[in-house]
GROMACS .gro file of C-alpha atoms in nm:
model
  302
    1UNK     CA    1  -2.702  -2.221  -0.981
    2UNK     CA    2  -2.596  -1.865  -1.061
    3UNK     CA    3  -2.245  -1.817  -0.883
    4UNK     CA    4  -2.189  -1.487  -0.717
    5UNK     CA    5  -1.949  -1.215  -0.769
    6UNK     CA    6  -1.764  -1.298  -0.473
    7UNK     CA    7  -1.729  -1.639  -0.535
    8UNK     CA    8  -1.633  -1.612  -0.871
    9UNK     CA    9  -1.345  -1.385  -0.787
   10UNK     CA   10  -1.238  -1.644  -0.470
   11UNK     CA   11  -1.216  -1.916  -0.737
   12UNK     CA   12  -0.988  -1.669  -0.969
   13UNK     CA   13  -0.783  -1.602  -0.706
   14UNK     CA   14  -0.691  -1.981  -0.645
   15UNK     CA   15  -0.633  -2.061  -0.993
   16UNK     CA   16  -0.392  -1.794  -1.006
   17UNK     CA   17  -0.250  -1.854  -0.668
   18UNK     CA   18  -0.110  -2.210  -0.858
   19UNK     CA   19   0.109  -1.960  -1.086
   20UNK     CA   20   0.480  -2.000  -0.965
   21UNK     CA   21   0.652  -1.644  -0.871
   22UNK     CA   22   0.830  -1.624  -1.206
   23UNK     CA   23   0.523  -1.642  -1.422
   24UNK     CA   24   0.290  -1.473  -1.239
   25UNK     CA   25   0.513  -1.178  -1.256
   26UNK     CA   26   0.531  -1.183  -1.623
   27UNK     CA   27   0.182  -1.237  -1.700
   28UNK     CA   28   0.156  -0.904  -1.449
   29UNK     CA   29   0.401  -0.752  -1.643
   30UNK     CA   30   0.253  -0.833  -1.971
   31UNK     CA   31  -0.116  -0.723  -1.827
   32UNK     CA   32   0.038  -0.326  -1.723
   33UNK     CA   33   0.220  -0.315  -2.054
   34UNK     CA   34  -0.126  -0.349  -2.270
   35UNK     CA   35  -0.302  -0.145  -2.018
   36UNK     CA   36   0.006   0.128  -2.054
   37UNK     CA   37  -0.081   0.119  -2.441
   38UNK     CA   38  -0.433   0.145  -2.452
   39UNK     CA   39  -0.664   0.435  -2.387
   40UNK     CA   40  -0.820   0.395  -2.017
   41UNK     CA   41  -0.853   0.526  -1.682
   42UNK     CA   42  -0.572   0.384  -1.581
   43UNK     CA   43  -0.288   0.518  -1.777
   44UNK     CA   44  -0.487   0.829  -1.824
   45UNK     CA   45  -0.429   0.904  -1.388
   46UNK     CA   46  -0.092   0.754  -1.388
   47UNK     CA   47   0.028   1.021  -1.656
   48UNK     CA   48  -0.173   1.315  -1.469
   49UNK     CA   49   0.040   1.185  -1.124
   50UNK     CA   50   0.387   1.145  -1.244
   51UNK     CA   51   0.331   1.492  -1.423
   52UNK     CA   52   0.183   1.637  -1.074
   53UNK     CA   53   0.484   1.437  -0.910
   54UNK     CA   54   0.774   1.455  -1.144
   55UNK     CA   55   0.756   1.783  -1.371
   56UNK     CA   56   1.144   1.863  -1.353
   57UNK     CA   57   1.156   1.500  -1.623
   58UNK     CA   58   1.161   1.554  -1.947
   59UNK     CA   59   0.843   1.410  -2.153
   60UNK     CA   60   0.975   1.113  -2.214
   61UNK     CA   61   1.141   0.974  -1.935
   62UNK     CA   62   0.744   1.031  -1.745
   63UNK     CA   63   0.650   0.836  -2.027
   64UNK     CA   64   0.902   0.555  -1.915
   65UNK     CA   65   0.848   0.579  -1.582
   66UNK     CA   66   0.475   0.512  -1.691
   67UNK     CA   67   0.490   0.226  -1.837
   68UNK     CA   68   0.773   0.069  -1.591
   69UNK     CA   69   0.449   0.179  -1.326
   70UNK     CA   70   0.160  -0.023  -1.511
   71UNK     CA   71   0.373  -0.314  -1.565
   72UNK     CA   72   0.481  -0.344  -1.155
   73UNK     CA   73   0.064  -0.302  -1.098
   74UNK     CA   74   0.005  -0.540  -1.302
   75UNK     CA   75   0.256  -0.755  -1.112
   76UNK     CA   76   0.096  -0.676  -0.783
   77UNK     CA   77  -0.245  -0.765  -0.899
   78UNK     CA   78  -0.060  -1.144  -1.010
   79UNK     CA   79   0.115  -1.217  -0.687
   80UNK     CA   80  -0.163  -1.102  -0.385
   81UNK     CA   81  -0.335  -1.473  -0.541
   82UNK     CA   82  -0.004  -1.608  -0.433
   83UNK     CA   83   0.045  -1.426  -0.098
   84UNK     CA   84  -0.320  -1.533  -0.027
   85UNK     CA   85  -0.297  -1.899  -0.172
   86UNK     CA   86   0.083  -2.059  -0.127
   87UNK     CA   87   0.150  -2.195   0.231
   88UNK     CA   88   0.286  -1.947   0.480
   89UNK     CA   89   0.649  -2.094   0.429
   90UNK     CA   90   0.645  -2.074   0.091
   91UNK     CA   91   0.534  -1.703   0.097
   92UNK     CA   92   0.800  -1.613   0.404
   93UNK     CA   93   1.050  -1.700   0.169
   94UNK     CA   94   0.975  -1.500  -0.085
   95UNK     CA   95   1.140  -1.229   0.145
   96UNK     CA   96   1.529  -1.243   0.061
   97UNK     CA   97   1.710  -0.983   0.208
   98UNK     CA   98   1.597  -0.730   0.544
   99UNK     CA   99   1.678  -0.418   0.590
  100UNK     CA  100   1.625  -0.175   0.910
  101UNK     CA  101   1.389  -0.481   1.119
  102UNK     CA  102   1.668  -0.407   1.420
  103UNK     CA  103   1.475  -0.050   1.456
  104UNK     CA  104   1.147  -0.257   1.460
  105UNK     CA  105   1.287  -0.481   1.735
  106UNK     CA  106   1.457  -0.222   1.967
  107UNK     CA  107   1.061  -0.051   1.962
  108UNK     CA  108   0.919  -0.409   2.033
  109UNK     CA  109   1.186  -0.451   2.316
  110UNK     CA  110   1.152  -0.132   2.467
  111UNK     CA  111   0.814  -0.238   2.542
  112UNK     CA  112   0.630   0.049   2.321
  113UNK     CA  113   0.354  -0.062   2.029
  114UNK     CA  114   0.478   0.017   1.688
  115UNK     CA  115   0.268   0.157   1.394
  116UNK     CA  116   0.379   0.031   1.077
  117UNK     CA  117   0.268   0.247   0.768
  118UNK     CA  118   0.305   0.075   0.421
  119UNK     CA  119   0.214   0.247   0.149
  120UNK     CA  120   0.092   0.089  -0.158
  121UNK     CA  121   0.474   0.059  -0.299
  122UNK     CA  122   0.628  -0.312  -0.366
  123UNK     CA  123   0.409  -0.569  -0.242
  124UNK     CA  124   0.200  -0.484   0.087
  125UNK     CA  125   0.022  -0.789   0.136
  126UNK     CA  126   0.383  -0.974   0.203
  127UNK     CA  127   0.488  -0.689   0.447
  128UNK     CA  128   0.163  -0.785   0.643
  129UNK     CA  129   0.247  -1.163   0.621
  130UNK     CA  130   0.610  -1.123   0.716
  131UNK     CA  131   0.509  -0.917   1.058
  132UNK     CA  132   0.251  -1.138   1.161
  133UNK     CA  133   0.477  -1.437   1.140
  134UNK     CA  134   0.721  -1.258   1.356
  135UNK     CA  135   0.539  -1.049   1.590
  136UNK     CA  136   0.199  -1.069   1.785
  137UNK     CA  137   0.040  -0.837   1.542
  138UNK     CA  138  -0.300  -0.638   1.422
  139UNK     CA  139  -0.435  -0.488   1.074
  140UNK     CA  140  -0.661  -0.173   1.007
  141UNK     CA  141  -0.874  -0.279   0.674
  142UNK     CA  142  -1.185  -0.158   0.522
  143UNK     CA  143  -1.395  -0.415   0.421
  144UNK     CA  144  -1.459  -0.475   0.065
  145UNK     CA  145  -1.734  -0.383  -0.158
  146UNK     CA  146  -1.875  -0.775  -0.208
  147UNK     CA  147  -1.980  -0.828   0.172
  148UNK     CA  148  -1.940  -1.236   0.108
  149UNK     CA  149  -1.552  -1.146  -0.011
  150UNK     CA  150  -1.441  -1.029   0.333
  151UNK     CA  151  -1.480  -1.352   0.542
  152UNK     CA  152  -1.202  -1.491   0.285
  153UNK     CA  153  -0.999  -1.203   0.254
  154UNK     CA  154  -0.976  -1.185   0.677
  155UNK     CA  155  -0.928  -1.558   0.651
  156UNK     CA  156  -0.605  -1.565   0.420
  157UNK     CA  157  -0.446  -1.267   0.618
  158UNK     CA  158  -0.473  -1.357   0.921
  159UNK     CA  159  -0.392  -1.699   0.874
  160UNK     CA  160  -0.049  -1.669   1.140
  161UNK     CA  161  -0.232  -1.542   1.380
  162UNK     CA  162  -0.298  -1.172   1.295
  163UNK     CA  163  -0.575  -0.964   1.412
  164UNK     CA  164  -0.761  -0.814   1.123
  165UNK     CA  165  -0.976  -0.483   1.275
  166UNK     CA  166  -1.233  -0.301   1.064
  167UNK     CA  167  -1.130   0.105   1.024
  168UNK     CA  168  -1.482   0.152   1.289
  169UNK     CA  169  -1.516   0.322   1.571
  170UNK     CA  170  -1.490  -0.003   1.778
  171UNK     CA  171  -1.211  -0.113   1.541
  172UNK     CA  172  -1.005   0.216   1.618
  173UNK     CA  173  -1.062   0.158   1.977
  174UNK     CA  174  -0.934  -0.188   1.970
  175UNK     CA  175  -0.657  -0.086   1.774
  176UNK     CA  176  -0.551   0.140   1.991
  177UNK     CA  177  -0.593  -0.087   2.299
  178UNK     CA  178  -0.325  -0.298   2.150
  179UNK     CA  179  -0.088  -0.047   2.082
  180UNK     CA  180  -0.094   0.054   2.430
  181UNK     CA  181  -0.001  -0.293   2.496
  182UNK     CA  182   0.327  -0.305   2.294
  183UNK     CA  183   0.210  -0.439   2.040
  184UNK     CA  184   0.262  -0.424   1.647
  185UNK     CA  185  -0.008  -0.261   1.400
  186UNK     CA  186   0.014  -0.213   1.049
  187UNK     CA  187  -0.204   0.039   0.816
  188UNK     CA  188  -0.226   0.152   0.428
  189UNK     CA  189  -0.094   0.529   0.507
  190UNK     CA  190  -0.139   0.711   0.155
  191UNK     CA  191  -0.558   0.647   0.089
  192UNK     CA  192  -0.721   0.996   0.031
  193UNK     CA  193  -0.971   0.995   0.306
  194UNK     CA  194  -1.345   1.087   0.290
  195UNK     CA  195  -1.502   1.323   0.497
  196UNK     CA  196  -1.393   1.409   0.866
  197UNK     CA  197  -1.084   1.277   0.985
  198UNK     CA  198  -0.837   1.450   0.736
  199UNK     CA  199  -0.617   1.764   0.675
  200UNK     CA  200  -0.450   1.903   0.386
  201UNK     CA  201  -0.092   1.882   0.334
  202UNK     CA  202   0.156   1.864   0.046
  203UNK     CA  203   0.194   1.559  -0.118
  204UNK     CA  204   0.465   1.578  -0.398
  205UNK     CA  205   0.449   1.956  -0.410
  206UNK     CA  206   0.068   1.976  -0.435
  207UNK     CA  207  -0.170   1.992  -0.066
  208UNK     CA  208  -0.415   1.720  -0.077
  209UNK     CA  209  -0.638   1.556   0.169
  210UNK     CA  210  -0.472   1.343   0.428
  211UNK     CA  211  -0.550   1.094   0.715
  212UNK     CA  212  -0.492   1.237   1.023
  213UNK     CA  213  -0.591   0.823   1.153
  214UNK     CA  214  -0.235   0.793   1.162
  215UNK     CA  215  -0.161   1.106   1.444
  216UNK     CA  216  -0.463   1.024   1.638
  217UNK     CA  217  -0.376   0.668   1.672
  218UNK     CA  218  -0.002   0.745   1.791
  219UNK     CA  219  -0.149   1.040   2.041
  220UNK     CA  220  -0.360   0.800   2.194
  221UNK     CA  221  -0.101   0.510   2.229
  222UNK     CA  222   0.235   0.658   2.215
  223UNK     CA  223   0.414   0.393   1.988
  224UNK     CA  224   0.683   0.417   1.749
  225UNK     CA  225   0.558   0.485   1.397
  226UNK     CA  226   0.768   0.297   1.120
  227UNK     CA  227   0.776   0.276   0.765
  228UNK     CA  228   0.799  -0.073   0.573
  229UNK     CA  229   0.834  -0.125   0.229
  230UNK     CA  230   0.852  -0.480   0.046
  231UNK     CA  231   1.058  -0.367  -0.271
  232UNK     CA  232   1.013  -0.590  -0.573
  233UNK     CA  233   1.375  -0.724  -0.702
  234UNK     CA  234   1.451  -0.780  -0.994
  235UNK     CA  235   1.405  -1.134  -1.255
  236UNK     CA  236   1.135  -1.305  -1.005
  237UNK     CA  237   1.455  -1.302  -0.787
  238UNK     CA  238   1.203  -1.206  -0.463
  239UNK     CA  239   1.145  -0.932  -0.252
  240UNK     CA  240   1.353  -0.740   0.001
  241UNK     CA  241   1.172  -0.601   0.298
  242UNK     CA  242   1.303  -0.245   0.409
  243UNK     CA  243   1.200  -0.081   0.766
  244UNK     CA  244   1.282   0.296   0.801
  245UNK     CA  245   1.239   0.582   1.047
  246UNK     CA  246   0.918   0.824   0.962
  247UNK     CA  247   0.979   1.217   0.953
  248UNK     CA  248   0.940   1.403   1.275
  249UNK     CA  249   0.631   1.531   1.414
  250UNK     CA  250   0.392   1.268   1.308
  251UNK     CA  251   0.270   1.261   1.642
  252UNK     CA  252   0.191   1.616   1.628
  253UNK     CA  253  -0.125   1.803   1.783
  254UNK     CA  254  -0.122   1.995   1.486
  255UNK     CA  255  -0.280   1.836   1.179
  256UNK     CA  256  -0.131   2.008   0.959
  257UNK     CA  257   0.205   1.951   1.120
  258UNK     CA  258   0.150   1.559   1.115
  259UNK     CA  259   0.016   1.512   0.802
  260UNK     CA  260   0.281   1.730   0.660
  261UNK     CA  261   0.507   1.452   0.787
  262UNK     CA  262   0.333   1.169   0.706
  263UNK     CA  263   0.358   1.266   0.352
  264UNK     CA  264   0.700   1.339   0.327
  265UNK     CA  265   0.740   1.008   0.493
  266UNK     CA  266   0.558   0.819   0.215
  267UNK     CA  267   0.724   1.047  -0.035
  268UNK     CA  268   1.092   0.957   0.132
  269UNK     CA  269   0.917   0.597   0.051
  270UNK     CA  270   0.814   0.615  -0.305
  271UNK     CA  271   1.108   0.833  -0.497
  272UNK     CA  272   1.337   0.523  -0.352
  273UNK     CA  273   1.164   0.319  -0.590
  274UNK     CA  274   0.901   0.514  -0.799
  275UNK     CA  275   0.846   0.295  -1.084
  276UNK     CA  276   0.699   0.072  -0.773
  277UNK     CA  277   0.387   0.277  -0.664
  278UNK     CA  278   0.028   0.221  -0.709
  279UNK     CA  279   0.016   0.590  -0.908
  280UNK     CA  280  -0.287   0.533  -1.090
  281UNK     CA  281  -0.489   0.584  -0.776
  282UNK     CA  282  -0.626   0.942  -0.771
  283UNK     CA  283  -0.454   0.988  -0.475
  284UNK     CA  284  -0.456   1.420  -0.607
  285UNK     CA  285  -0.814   1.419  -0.651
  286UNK     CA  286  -0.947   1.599  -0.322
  287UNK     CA  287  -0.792   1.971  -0.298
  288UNK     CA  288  -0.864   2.239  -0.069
  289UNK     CA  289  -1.187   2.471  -0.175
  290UNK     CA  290  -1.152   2.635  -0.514
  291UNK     CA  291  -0.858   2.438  -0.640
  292UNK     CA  292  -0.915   2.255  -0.966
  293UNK     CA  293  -0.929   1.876  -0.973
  294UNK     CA  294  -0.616   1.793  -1.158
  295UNK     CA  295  -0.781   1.470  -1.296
  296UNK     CA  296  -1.028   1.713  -1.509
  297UNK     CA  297  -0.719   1.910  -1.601
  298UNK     CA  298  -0.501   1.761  -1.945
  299UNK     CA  299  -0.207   1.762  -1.781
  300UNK     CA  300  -0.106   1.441  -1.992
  301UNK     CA  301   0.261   1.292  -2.013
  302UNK     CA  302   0.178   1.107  -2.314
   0.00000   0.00000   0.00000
């Protein structure tokens, strides 16, 4: 019997989820540092970003920032099997130190829904994880590109209870039916968007398509948007788990004005801890008519 793709990459993902913290972080880390050294997609849009992003540092230190970037991907792509796999507990305590959950708290008591935005910085899948274990709690997701994948990614994140919603028109609704509820909802902030549904605003100095999802959602519900962050510490030592205020005017008719702030909120995010983002994601790649694709440009830290 001929396996399929899905299930091949389920069983992956439990043989990796046996690998203890420690040494799934190295073998991460070992993973990003080839990839950083070879020739390949992958270092070839992380060098275009961090020149977009950082073009005050000198050569070198972009090229170090690189490879420190590549080797906390690879990291990432280690310990979701783990997130997904260990028992809750086990995962929950992965999570050493909190910072900022008190502004979190005073939203929850006040009786208004709160948006949390995570970008892909640190480890997301744990932020989701911790929330859901503390608060009644919903996800936006897309679902994945292997169709028999999604009833066992759903499964493994929602397994304390929280409410996974497809990014659908019936999903959106729902969405923001429990937001109006007080409720908590988290969503992936910093995706470039497709089609309708976006606006361009700077990113890192340069204007690039944005969701306005996020504005929309807190027009139509009125909660508290909130960034989270789970940063990576250092020597498999865990992770700490950091809630801050967004930038004003998020909330904004204007999408322009929102998106405006939802970057610089994600930005705030990311130069905190650079070396931590997902940057070889073309998140630059869709400009406003007649600006050049940056990713067809050499713009090369190398």
């Amino acid at each position: 019997m001929v396996l399929s793709r899905a299930r091949i990459l389920i069983a992956l993902i439990k043989l990796t989820g046996k690998l203890s913290l420690r040494r799934a972080q190295r073998m991460g880390s070992a993973l990003g540092a080839l990839v950083a050294r070879l020739p390949g997609r992958a270092r070839t849009v992380t060098a275009v970003n961090l020149a977009i992003a950082f073009p005050e540092l000198p050569a070198a230190q972009r090229r170090e920032l690189l490879h420190a970037s590549l080797r906390h991907t690879g990291q990432v792509v280690l310990e979701i099997p783990l997130i997904w796999e260990w028992p809750v507990q086990r995962c929950l305590e992965l999570v050493r130190e909190i910072d900022g959950e008190d502004l979190l708290q005073q939203a929850v008591d006040n009786g208004k829904g709160v948006l949390l935005l995570a970008p892909h910085l640190g480890n997301w899948e744990l932020c989701g994880l911790y929330f859901s274990s503390r608060y009644r709690m919903a996800a936006l997701y897309s679902p994945p590109s292997l169709p028999d994948f999604e009833d066992y990614m759903t499964r493994v994140r929602g397994r304390m209870g929280s409410e996974l919603v497809r990014g659908d028109r019936r999903g959106l609704a729902r969405l923001i039916g429990l937001l109006r509820n007080g409720e908590v909802a988290g969503i992936l902030p910093d995706q470039s968007p497709r089609g309708a549904g976006s606006a361009y605003a700077p990113f890192f100095g340069m204007e690039v398509r944005t969701m306005t999802l996020v504005s929309r959602l807190l027009q139509k519900s009125g909660a508290t948007p909130l960034m989270t962050v789970c940063e990576r510490l250092p020597d498999a030592a865990g992770f700490r788990l950091v809630i801050r205020t967004c930038e004003a005017g998020m909330a904004d008719p204007d999408p322009v004005v929102a998106t405006t702030a939802l970057n610089r909120s994600v930005e705030a995010c990311v130069r905190r801890i650079p070396e931590q983002y997902q940057w070889e994601y073309k998140r630059f790649r869709h400009r406003p008519r007649g600006e050049a694709d940056p990713y067809r440009v050499d713009r090369s830290c190398r």
